[in-house]
Coordinates of C-alpha atoms in Angstrom, one line a residue:
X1 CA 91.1 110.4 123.7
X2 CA 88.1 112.1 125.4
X3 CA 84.7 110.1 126.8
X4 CA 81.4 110.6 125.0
X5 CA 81.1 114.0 127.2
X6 CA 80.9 116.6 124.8
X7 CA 79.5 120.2 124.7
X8 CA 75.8 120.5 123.2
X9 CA 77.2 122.7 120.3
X10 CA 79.6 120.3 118.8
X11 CA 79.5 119.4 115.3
X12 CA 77.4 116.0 114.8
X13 CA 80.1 114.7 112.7
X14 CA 82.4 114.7 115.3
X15 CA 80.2 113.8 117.8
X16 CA 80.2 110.3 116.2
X17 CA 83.9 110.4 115.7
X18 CA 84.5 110.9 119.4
X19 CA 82.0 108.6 120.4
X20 CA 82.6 105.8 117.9
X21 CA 86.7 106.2 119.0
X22 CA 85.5 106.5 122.7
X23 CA 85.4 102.6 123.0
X24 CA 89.1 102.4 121.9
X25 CA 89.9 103.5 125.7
X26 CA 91.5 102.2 128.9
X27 CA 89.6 98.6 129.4
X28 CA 87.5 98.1 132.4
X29 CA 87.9 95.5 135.2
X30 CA 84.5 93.6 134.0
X31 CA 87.0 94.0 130.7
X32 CA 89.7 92.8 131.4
X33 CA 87.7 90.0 133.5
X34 CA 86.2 88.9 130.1
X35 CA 89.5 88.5 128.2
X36 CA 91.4 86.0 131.4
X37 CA 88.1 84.0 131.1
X38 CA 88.5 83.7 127.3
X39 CA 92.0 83.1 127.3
X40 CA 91.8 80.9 130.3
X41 CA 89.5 78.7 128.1
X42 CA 91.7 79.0 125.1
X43 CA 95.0 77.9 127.2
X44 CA 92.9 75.0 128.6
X45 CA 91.5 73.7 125.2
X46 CA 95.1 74.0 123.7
X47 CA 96.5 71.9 126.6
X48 CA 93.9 69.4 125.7
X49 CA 94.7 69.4 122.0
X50 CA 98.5 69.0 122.6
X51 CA 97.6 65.8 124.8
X52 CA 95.4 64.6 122.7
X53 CA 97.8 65.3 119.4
X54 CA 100.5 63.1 121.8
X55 CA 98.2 60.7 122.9
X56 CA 96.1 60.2 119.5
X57 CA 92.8 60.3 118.3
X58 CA 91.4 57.5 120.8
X59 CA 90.9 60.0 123.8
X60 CA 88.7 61.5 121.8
X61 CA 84.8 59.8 122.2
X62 CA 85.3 59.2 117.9
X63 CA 84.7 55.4 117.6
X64 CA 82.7 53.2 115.1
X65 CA 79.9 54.0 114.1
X66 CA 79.8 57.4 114.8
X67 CA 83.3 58.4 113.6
X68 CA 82.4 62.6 112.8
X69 CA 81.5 64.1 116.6
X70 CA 81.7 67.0 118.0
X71 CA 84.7 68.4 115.9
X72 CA 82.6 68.0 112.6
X73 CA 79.7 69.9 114.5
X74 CA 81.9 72.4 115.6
X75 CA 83.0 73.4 112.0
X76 CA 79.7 73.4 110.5
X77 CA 78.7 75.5 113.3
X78 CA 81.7 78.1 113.1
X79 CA 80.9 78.1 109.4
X80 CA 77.4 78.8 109.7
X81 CA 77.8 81.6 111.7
X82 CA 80.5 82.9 109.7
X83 CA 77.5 83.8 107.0
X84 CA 75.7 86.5 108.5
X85 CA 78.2 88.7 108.4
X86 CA 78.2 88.8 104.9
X87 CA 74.7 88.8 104.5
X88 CA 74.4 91.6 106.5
X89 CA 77.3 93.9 105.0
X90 CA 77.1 93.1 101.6
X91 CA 73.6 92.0 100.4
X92 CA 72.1 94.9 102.5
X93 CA 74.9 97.2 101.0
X94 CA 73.4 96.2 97.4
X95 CA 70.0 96.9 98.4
X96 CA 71.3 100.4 100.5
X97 CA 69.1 99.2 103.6
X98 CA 70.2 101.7 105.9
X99 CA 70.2 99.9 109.3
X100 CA 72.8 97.9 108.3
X101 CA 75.5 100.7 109.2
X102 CA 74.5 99.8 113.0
X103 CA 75.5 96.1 112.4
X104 CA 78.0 96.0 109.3
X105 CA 81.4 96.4 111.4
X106 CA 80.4 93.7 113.9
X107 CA 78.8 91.2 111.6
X108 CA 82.6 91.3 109.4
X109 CA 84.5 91.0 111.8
X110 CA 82.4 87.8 113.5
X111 CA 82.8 86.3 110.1
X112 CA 86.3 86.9 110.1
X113 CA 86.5 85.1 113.6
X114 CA 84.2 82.5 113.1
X115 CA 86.2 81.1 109.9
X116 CA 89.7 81.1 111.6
X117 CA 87.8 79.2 114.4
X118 CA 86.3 76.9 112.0
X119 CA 89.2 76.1 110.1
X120 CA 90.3 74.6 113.3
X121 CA 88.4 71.9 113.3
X122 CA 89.4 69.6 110.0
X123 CA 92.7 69.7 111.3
X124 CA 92.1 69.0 115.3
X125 CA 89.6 66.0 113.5
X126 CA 92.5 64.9 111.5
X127 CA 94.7 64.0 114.3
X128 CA 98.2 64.0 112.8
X129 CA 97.8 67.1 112.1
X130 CA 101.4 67.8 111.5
X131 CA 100.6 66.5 107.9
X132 CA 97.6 68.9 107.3
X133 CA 99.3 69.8 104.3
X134 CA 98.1 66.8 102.6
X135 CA 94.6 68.4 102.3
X136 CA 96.5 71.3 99.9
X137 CA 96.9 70.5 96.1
X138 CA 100.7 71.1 95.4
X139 CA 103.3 70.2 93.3
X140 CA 105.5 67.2 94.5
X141 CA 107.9 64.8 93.8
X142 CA 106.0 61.6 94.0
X143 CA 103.2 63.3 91.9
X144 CA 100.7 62.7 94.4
X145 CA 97.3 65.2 94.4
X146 CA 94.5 65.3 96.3
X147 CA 91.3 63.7 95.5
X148 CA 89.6 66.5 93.8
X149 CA 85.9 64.5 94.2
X150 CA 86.1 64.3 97.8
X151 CA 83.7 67.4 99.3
X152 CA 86.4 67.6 102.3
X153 CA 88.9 69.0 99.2
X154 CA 86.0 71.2 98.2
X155 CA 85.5 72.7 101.4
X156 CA 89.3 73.8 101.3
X157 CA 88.6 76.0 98.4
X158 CA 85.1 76.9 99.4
X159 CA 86.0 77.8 102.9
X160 CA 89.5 79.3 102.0
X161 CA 88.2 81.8 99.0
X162 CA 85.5 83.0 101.5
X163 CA 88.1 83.8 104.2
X164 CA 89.5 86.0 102.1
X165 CA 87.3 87.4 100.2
X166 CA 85.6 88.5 103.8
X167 CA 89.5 89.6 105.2
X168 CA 89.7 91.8 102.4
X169 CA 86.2 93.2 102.4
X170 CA 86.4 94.1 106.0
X171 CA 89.7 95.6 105.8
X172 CA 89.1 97.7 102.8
X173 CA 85.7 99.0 104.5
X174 CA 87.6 100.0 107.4
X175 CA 90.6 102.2 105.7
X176 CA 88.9 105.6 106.0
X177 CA 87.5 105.0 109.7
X178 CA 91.2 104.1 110.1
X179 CA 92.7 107.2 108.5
X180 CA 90.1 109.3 111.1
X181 CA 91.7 107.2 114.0
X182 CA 94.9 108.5 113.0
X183 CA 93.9 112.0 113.0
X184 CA 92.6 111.4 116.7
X185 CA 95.3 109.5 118.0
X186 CA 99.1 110.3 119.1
X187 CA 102.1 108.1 119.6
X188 CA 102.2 104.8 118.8
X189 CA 98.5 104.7 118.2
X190 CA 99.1 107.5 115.1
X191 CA 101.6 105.5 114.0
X192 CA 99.8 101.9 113.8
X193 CA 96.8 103.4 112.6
X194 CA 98.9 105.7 110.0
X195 CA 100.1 102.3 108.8
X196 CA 97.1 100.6 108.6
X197 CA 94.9 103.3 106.4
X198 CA 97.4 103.1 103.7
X199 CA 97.9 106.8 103.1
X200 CA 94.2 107.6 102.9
X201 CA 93.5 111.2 102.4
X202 CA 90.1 111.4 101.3
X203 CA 90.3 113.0 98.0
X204 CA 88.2 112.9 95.7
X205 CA 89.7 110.7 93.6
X206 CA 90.3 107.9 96.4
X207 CA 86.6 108.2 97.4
X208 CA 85.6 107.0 93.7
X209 CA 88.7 104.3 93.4
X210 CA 87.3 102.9 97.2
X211 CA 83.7 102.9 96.1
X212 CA 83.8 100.9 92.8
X213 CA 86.1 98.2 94.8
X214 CA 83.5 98.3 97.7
X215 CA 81.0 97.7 95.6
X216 CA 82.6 95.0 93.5
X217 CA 83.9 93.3 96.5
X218 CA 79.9 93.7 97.8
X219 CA 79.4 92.0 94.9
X220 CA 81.8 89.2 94.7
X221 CA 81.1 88.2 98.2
X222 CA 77.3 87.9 97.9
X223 CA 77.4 84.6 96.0
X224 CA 79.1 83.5 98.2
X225 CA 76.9 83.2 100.8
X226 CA 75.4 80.4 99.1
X227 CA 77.9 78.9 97.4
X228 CA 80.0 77.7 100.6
X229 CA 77.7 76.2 102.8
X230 CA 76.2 74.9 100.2
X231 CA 79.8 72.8 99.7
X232 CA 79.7 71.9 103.3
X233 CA 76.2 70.4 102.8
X234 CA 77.4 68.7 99.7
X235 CA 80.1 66.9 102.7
X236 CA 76.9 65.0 103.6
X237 CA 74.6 65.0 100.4
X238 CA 77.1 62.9 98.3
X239 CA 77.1 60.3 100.8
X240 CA 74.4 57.6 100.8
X241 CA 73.9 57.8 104.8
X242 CA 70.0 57.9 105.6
X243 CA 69.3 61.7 106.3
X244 CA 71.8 62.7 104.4
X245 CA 71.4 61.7 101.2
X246 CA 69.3 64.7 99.9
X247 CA 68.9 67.3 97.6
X248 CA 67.5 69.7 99.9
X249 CA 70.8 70.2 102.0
X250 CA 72.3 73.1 100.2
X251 CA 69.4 75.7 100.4
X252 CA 68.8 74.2 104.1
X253 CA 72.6 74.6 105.6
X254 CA 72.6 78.2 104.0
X255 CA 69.2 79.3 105.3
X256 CA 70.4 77.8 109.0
X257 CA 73.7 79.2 108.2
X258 CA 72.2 83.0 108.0
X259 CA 70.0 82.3 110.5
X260 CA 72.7 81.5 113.0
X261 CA 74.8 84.2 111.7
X262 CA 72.0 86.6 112.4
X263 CA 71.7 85.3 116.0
X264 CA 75.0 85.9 116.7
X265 CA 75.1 89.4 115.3
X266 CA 72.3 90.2 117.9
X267 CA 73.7 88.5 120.9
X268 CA 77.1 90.4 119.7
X269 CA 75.6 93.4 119.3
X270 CA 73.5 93.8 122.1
X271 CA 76.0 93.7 125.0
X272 CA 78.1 96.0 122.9
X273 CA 75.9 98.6 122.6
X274 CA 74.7 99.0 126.1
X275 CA 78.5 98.7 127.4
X276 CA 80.3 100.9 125.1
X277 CA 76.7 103.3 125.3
X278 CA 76.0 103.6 121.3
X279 CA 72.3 103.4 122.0
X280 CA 72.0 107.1 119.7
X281 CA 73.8 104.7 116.7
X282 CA 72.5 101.2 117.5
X283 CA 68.9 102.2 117.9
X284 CA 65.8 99.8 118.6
X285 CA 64.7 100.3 115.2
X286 CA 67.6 98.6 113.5
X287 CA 67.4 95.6 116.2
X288 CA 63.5 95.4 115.3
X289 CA 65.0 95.1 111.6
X290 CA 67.5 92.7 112.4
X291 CA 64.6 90.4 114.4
X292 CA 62.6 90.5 111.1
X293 CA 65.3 88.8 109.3
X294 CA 65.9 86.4 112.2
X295 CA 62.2 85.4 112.2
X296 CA 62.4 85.1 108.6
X297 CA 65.4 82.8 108.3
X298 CA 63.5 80.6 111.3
X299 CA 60.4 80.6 109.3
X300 CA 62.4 79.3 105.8
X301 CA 64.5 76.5 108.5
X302 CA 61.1 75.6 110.0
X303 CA 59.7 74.9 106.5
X304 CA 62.9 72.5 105.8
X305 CA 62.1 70.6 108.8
X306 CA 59.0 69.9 107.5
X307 CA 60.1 69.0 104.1
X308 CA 63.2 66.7 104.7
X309 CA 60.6 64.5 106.6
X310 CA 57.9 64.8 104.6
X311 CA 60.3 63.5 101.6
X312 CA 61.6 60.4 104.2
X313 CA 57.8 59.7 105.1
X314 CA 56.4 59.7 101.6
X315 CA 59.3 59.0 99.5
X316 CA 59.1 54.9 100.0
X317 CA 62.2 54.2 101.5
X318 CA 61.6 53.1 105.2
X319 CA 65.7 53.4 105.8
X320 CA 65.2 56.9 105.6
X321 CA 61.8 56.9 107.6
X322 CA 63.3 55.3 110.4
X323 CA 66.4 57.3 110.3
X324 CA 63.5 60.6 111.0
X325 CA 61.8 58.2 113.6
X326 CA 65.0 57.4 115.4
X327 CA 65.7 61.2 115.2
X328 CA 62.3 62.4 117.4
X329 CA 61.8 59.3 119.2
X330 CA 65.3 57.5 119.5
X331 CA 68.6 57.7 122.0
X332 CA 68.9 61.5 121.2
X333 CA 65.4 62.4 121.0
X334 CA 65.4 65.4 124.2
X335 CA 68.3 67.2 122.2
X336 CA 66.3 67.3 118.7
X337 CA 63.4 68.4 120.8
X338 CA 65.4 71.5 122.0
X339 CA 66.8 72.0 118.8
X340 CA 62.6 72.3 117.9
X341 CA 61.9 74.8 120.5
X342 CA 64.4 76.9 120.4
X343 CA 64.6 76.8 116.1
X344 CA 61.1 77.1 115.0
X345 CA 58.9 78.0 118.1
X346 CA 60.6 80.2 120.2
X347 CA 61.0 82.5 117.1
X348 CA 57.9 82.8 116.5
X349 CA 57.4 85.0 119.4
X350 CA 59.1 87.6 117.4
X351 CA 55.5 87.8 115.3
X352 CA 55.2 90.1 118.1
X353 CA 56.1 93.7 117.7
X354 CA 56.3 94.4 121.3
X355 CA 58.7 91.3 121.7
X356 CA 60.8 92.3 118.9
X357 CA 61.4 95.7 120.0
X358 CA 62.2 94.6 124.0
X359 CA 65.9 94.1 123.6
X360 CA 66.6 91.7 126.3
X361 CA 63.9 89.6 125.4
X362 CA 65.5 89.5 121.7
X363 CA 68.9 88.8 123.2
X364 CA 67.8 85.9 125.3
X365 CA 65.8 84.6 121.7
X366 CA 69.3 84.9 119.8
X367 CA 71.1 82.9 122.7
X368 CA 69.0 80.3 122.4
X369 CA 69.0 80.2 118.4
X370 CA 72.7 79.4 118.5
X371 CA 72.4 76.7 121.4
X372 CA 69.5 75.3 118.9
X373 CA 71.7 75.5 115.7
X374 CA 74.7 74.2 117.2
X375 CA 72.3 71.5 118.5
X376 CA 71.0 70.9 115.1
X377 CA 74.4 70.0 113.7
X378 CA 75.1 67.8 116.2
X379 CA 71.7 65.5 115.7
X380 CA 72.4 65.6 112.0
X381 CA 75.5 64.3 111.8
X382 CA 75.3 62.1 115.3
X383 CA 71.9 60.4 114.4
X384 CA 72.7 59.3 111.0
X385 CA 75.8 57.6 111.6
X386 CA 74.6 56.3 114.6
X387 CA 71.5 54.2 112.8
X388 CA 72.7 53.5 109.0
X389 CA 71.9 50.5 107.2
X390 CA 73.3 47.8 109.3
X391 CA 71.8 46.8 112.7
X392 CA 74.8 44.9 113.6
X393 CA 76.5 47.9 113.6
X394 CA 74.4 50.2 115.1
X395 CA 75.6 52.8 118.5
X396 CA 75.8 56.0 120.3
X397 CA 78.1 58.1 120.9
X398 CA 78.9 61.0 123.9
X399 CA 81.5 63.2 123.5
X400 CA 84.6 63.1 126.0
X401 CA 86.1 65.6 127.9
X402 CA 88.6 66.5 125.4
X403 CA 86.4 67.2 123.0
X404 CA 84.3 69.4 125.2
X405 CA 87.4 71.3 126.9
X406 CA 88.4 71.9 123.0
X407 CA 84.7 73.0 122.0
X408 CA 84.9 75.5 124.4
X409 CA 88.0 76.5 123.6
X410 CA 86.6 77.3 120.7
X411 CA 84.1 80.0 122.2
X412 CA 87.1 81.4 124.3
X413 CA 89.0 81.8 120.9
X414 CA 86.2 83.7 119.2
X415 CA 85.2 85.6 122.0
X416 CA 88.3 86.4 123.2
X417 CA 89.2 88.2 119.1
X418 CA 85.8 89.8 119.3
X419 CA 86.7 91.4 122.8
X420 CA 90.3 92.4 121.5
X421 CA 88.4 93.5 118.1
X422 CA 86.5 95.8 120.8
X423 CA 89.5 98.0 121.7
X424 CA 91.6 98.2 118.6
X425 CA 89.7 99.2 115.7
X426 CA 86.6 101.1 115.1
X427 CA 83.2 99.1 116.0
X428 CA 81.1 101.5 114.0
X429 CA 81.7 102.5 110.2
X430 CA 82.0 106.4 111.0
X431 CA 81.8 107.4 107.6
X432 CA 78.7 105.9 106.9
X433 CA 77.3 107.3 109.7
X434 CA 78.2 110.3 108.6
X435 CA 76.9 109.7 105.4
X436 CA 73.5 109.5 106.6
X437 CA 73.5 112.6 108.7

């Protein structure tokens, strides 16, 4: 493969092939630096989940009251993020908003990531989780089946159909950018690639069968935006925990869940496009685009804020009133003060056109938004367990070192498959670009 260097009079068309393809290249020391960090972080967390696997649950900071910690958090956070990315590639597909070819690639494959870090989580929180397959409904001798009205069930099938619904949708929108990266490559990279685009020639009949399943996939996966995080709300709505108990979790966990999503597109995006130098594809128009749905996600998140304790404040029922006071005011107060900031009012500056065009200024925003989402899922779940019913047994909780070492394994994991993502497969949808030209 050739750099972007190119003469003047080359064909547009395959200026963005060769430019596009020009990131699949030899990997950089700052590179390769990246990926031992990542995996360093993975090999550590790992180490700390074999101990603690041998060792059991109790090195873990999990103890009564507060019995769902850090692991819980973690998976609502992976799946949250995990939404954006189909936001972004199939609801802007259906409305044929144009700026979504700069984002579309990345967004699917960070939901692809998120969910296989998610799905971590239930089984590190499970502890013996060499009998994970407990959680599966299947046939068995002693005709024993899982409890089909726990939520936990429900998120199986919720967070299962999504993953792959969104493997299949990002692979099939790859397969003619894949059958170009054959055409470019030699060896063992023709070969792989060769594989992987399933005999795609581009006829015309091909281009009409790939369209109608594009579009029907586009279509199936839209609902499901809401649909699963509205089951991992339902995880704490069908309790009767104050600060849980309410109807307005669904629409809130999927507006914070495309609002984190969207975050991490941007603080994914960014860095890619100023390393890999797609500034001519990944313009400051379509971030300015991307910002507007960011503020607008923080503006509906905001509003919930408001609601959920407005509705414990005037519904009459002083449990769930002092749960909210415990939340601004009690043992975790600073964190749901951050989680405030960084939420609802740093946002805000994106009102701003100036600010919402300055890149590093809507980098450092999106950075923040996920430190304040992943911080929101910790006060709701921490806070309410912490102060139910029962004075007597009331407490805090702080997470231990294994749990930290495995949370940011968890960063490692997905950073490190977004990084690998990087220099295997196409980062841009060539032939939408094209399209547009």
């Amino acid at each position: 493969m050739t750099g972007s260097n190119h003469p003047p009079t080359m064909d547009p068309r395959e200026q963005v092939e060769r430019d596009v393809l020009a990131a699949i290249s030899r990997p950089s020391l700052k590179y390769l630096g990246a990926v031992a960090l990542c995996a360093l972080l993975v090999a550590v967390g790992m180490g700390l989940f074999a101990y603690q696997s041998f060792v059991g649950l109790g090195v873990a900071g999990l103890m009564h009251p507060v019995n769902w910690g850090v692991y819980i958090t973690n998976f609502v956070f992976w799946v949250g993020i995990a939404h954006s990315g189909t936001l972004i590639s199939a609801v802007l597909f259906l409305f044929r908003a144009r700026f979504r070819t700069s984002f579309n690639r990345a967004a699917e494959a960070m939901t692809v990531f998120a969910l296989m870090v998610a799905g971590l989580f239930p089984l590190i929180h499970l502890g013996r989780v060499w009998i994970f397959y407990y959680l599966l409904p299947y046939p068995n001798q002693r005709q024993l089946w899982v409890n089909f009205r726990s939520p936990l069930i429900w998120d199986v099938f919720a967070v299962t159909t999504y993953m792959l619904v969104s493997l299949v949708f990002f692979y099939v929108g790859m397969v003619p950018d894949l059958a170009i990266a054959r055409r470019r490559f030699s060896g063992w990279g023709k070969k792989i690639y060769g594989l992987l685009s399933l005999g795609w020639t581009g006829t015309l009949n091909q281009w009409r069968h790939y369209k109608w399943l594009y579009i029907l996939l586009a279509a199936f996966a839209t609902p499901l935006v809401a649909s699963v995080h509205s089951i991992v709300s339902w995880d704490f709505a069908v309790s009767i925990i104050p600060g849980w108990h309410t109807t307005i979790f669904a629409p809130y966990f999927v507006a914070g869940a495309i609002f984190s999503g969207t975050a991490m597109v941007i603080t994914l995006v960014y860095p890619m496009q100023r390393i890999l130098k797609l500034e001519s594809y990944i313009t400051v128009d379509h971030f300015e685009a991307i910002a507007k749905i960011l503020l607008f996600t923080s503006l509906i998140v905001s509003y919930s804020y408001v609601v959920e304790t407005g509705l414990a404040y005037y519904g009459h029922n002083p449990f769930e009133a002092e749960q909210f006071r415990y939340r601004s005011f009690g043992d975790y107060w600073l964190l749901y003060w951050v989680m405030i900031l960084c939420n609802s009012l740093l946002p805000l500056t994106l009102c701003v056109k100036q600010l919402r065009r300055n890149l590093r200024w809507l980098f450092g925003v999106s950075i923040l938004v996920n430190v304040g989402m992943w911080i929101e899922r910790f006060v709701i779940i921490v806070n309410s367990l912490a102060r139910d019913y029962d004075p007597y047994a009331w407490g805090t909780y702080a997470p231990s070192f294994v749990e930290v070492g495995i949370t940011l394994m968890s960063f490692g994991l997905f950073f490190l498959l977004y990084l690998l993502f990087l220099k295997t497969l196409p980062v841009l949808s060539m032939t939408e670009l094209k399209e547009h030209m």
